[in-house]
Amino acid sequence: METLNFNCDIYQYRQPLFERALAYTRDEDDAADLVQDTFMKAFRFSAKFEMGSNVRAWLFTILKNTFLNHYYKLKRKNEMIQQEEDLTSLQLAPSASSNAGTAKFMMEDIQKSLNALPEDCRFCFCRYFEGYKYHEIAAELDIPLGTVKTKIHVARGLLKKMLKNYKSGMAA
């Protein structure tokens, strides 16, 4: 599809897309961002659009999928924060107060070990730990899926070696 015509064709759906995005997000700024992301993806993948297909349906599918991907990433991030808060509250519980110093040193050792990882392995491992899927990390870095899996495997092995003094969350 010719670029100029494609831009004109999709731009006519800006308002209906915005209304649907607003229904999803319940926030005008987020809705505007969602529509912008939708247009960017539509433009990026315009070569994959089949002539004669329903442009409106294609755009609304992109909008919905973009929203859902963002929603699930946000949900995973919130779950990670909740797990961290749960761990912190367990560490601060009265029965664990004697272990508070040990826990602090353990967290420092974990952070030092993470920082000691090769940057590419650390980035992949941290992304995976944050809840990203292998294919999402591969797409973000524009590297093969197998490379991401290898980097995460290497990071795990190195962390295991560096933190071998800890067993069941306590110093050996």
Short mmCIF file of C-alpha atoms in Angstrom, two decimals:
data_model
loop_
_atom_site.label_atom_id
_atom_site.label_comp_id
_atom_site.label_asym_id
_atom_site.label_seq_id
_atom_site.Cartn_x
_atom_site.Cartn_y
_atom_site.Cartn_z
CA MET A 1 0.00 0.00 0.00
CA GLU A 2 1.39 3.41 -0.90
CA THR A 3 2.62 5.23 2.24
CA LEU A 4 0.68 8.46 1.75
CA ASN A 5 -2.60 6.65 1.08
CA PHE A 6 -1.96 4.29 3.99
CA ASN A 7 -1.44 7.21 6.39
CA CYS A 8 -4.63 8.90 5.18
CA ASP A 9 -6.57 5.64 5.37
CA ILE A 10 -5.60 4.92 8.96
CA TYR A 11 -5.80 8.50 10.22
CA GLN A 12 -9.53 8.62 9.58
CA TYR A 13 -9.94 6.10 12.43
CA ARG A 14 -8.14 8.28 15.00
CA GLN A 15 -11.30 9.34 16.84
CA PRO A 16 -12.97 5.90 17.06
CA LEU A 17 -9.64 4.42 18.16
CA PHE A 18 -9.26 7.14 20.78
CA GLU A 19 -12.77 6.46 22.11
CA ARG A 20 -12.06 2.74 22.41
CA ALA A 21 -8.66 3.44 23.99
CA LEU A 22 -10.33 5.77 26.49
CA ALA A 23 -12.77 3.00 27.37
CA TYR A 24 -9.81 0.67 27.97
CA THR A 25 -7.58 3.06 29.91
CA ARG A 26 -10.06 5.50 31.49
CA ASP A 27 -7.40 8.21 31.10
CA GLU A 28 -7.13 10.65 28.19
CA ASP A 29 -3.33 10.82 28.18
CA ASP A 30 -2.97 7.05 28.31
CA ALA A 31 -5.60 6.71 25.59
CA ALA A 32 -3.73 9.17 23.36
CA ASP A 33 -0.49 7.23 23.95
CA LEU A 34 -2.25 3.98 23.12
CA VAL A 35 -3.59 5.39 19.84
CA GLN A 36 -0.14 6.73 18.97
CA ASP A 37 1.41 3.30 19.68
CA THR A 38 -1.29 1.73 17.52
CA PHE A 39 -0.49 4.04 14.60
CA MET A 40 3.25 3.42 15.02
CA LYS A 41 2.73 -0.35 14.93
CA ALA A 42 0.34 -0.08 11.99
CA PHE A 43 2.90 1.97 10.07
CA ARG A 44 5.76 -0.37 11.05
CA PHE A 45 3.82 -3.43 9.91
CA SER A 46 2.01 -1.83 6.97
CA ALA A 47 3.80 -4.18 4.57
CA LYS A 48 2.07 -7.11 6.27
CA PHE A 49 -1.37 -5.58 5.77
CA GLU A 50 -3.28 -7.45 3.10
CA MET A 51 -4.93 -5.23 0.51
CA GLY A 52 -8.67 -5.64 0.54
CA SER A 53 -8.73 -6.47 4.26
CA ASN A 54 -10.69 -4.41 6.73
CA VAL A 55 -8.34 -1.61 7.85
CA ARG A 56 -10.62 -0.63 10.72
CA ALA A 57 -10.70 -4.16 12.17
CA TRP A 58 -6.92 -4.45 11.76
CA LEU A 59 -6.35 -1.17 13.63
CA PHE A 60 -8.73 -2.09 16.43
CA THR A 61 -6.98 -5.45 16.79
CA ILE A 62 -3.62 -3.69 17.07
CA LEU A 63 -5.11 -1.30 19.64
CA LYS A 64 -6.54 -4.14 21.73
CA ASN A 65 -3.36 -6.23 21.59
CA THR A 66 -1.18 -3.24 22.44
CA PHE A 67 -3.38 -2.45 25.42
CA LEU A 68 -3.38 -6.08 26.60
CA ASN A 69 0.40 -6.39 26.25
CA HIS A 70 0.87 -3.21 28.28
CA TYR A 71 -1.71 -4.36 30.83
CA TYR A 72 -0.03 -7.74 31.32
CA LYS A 73 3.43 -6.17 31.64
CA LEU A 74 2.06 -3.75 34.22
CA LYS A 75 0.33 -6.62 36.01
CA ARG A 76 3.59 -8.64 36.09
CA LYS A 77 5.44 -5.59 37.41
CA ASN A 78 2.83 -5.06 40.14
CA GLU A 79 3.02 -8.75 41.06
CA MET A 80 6.80 -8.45 41.38
CA ILE A 81 6.40 -5.37 43.59
CA GLN A 82 3.83 -7.23 45.70
CA GLN A 83 6.18 -10.21 46.06
CA GLU A 84 8.96 -7.85 47.09
CA GLU A 85 6.69 -6.18 49.64
CA ASP A 86 5.62 -9.58 50.96
CA LEU A 87 9.26 -10.61 51.30
CA THR A 88 10.11 -7.35 53.02
CA SER A 89 7.21 -7.71 55.47
CA LEU A 90 8.30 -11.27 56.24
CA GLN A 91 11.83 -10.05 56.87
CA LEU A 92 10.53 -7.34 59.19
CA ALA A 93 8.19 -9.65 61.13
CA PRO A 94 9.02 -9.90 64.88
CA SER A 95 10.01 -13.55 64.55
CA ALA A 96 12.52 -12.61 61.86
CA SER A 97 13.94 -9.54 63.58
CA SER A 98 17.04 -11.46 64.65
CA ASN A 99 17.67 -12.26 60.99
CA ALA A 100 17.23 -8.66 59.79
CA GLY A 101 20.98 -8.04 59.70
CA THR A 102 21.60 -11.29 57.84
CA ALA A 103 18.85 -10.46 55.36
CA LYS A 104 20.37 -7.05 54.74
CA PHE A 105 23.77 -8.57 54.02
CA MET A 106 22.17 -11.20 51.83
CA MET A 107 20.39 -8.55 49.76
CA GLU A 108 23.66 -6.62 49.44
CA ASP A 109 25.43 -9.79 48.29
CA ILE A 110 22.71 -10.49 45.74
CA GLN A 111 22.96 -6.92 44.40
CA LYS A 112 26.78 -7.16 44.22
CA SER A 113 26.51 -10.49 42.41
CA LEU A 114 24.01 -9.07 39.92
CA ASN A 115 26.29 -6.10 39.29
CA ALA A 116 29.24 -8.47 38.73
CA LEU A 117 27.45 -10.26 35.87
CA PRO A 118 28.42 -9.38 32.30
CA GLU A 119 26.14 -6.54 31.22
CA ASP A 120 24.32 -8.48 28.49
CA CYS A 121 23.64 -11.43 30.82
CA ARG A 122 22.56 -9.11 33.64
CA PHE A 123 20.15 -7.22 31.39
CA CYS A 124 18.53 -10.41 30.06
CA PHE A 125 18.34 -11.96 33.54
CA CYS A 126 16.83 -8.83 35.11
CA ARG A 127 14.27 -8.51 32.32
CA TYR A 128 13.32 -12.16 32.76
CA PHE A 129 13.10 -11.69 36.53
CA GLU A 130 10.82 -8.68 35.95
CA GLY A 131 8.42 -11.02 34.17
CA TYR A 132 9.30 -10.49 30.53
CA LYS A 133 9.13 -13.54 28.30
CA TYR A 134 12.15 -14.77 26.35
CA HIS A 135 10.70 -13.64 23.02
CA GLU A 136 9.96 -10.15 24.40
CA ILE A 137 13.56 -9.77 25.56
CA ALA A 138 14.82 -11.04 22.19
CA ALA A 139 12.63 -8.55 20.34
CA GLU A 140 13.71 -5.67 22.58
CA LEU A 141 17.41 -6.43 22.02
CA ASP A 142 16.93 -7.58 18.43
CA ILE A 143 18.85 -10.81 19.08
CA PRO A 144 17.91 -14.48 18.52
CA LEU A 145 15.72 -16.21 21.08
CA GLY A 146 18.41 -18.85 21.72
CA THR A 147 20.91 -16.13 22.61
CA VAL A 148 18.54 -14.75 25.24
CA LYS A 149 18.05 -18.21 26.73
CA THR A 150 21.82 -18.76 26.81
CA LYS A 151 22.50 -15.41 28.48
CA ILE A 152 19.89 -16.11 31.17
CA HIS A 153 21.29 -19.61 31.71
CA VAL A 154 24.82 -18.21 32.05
CA ALA A 155 23.58 -15.53 34.48
CA ARG A 156 21.86 -18.16 36.63
CA GLY A 157 24.99 -20.30 36.71
CA LEU A 158 27.20 -17.37 37.67
CA LEU A 159 24.77 -16.20 40.35
CA LYS A 160 24.56 -19.72 41.74
CA LYS A 161 28.36 -19.84 41.95
CA MET A 162 28.64 -16.36 43.50
CA LEU A 163 25.90 -17.03 46.05
CA LYS A 164 26.81 -20.63 46.89
CA ASN A 165 27.24 -19.72 50.58
CA TYR A 166 23.50 -19.17 50.92
CA LYS A 167 21.09 -22.06 51.38
CA SER A 168 17.33 -21.70 51.92
CA GLY A 169 17.74 -17.95 52.28
CA MET A 170 20.21 -18.18 55.20
CA ALA A 171 24.00 -17.98 55.32
CA ALA A 172 25.71 -21.38 55.56
#
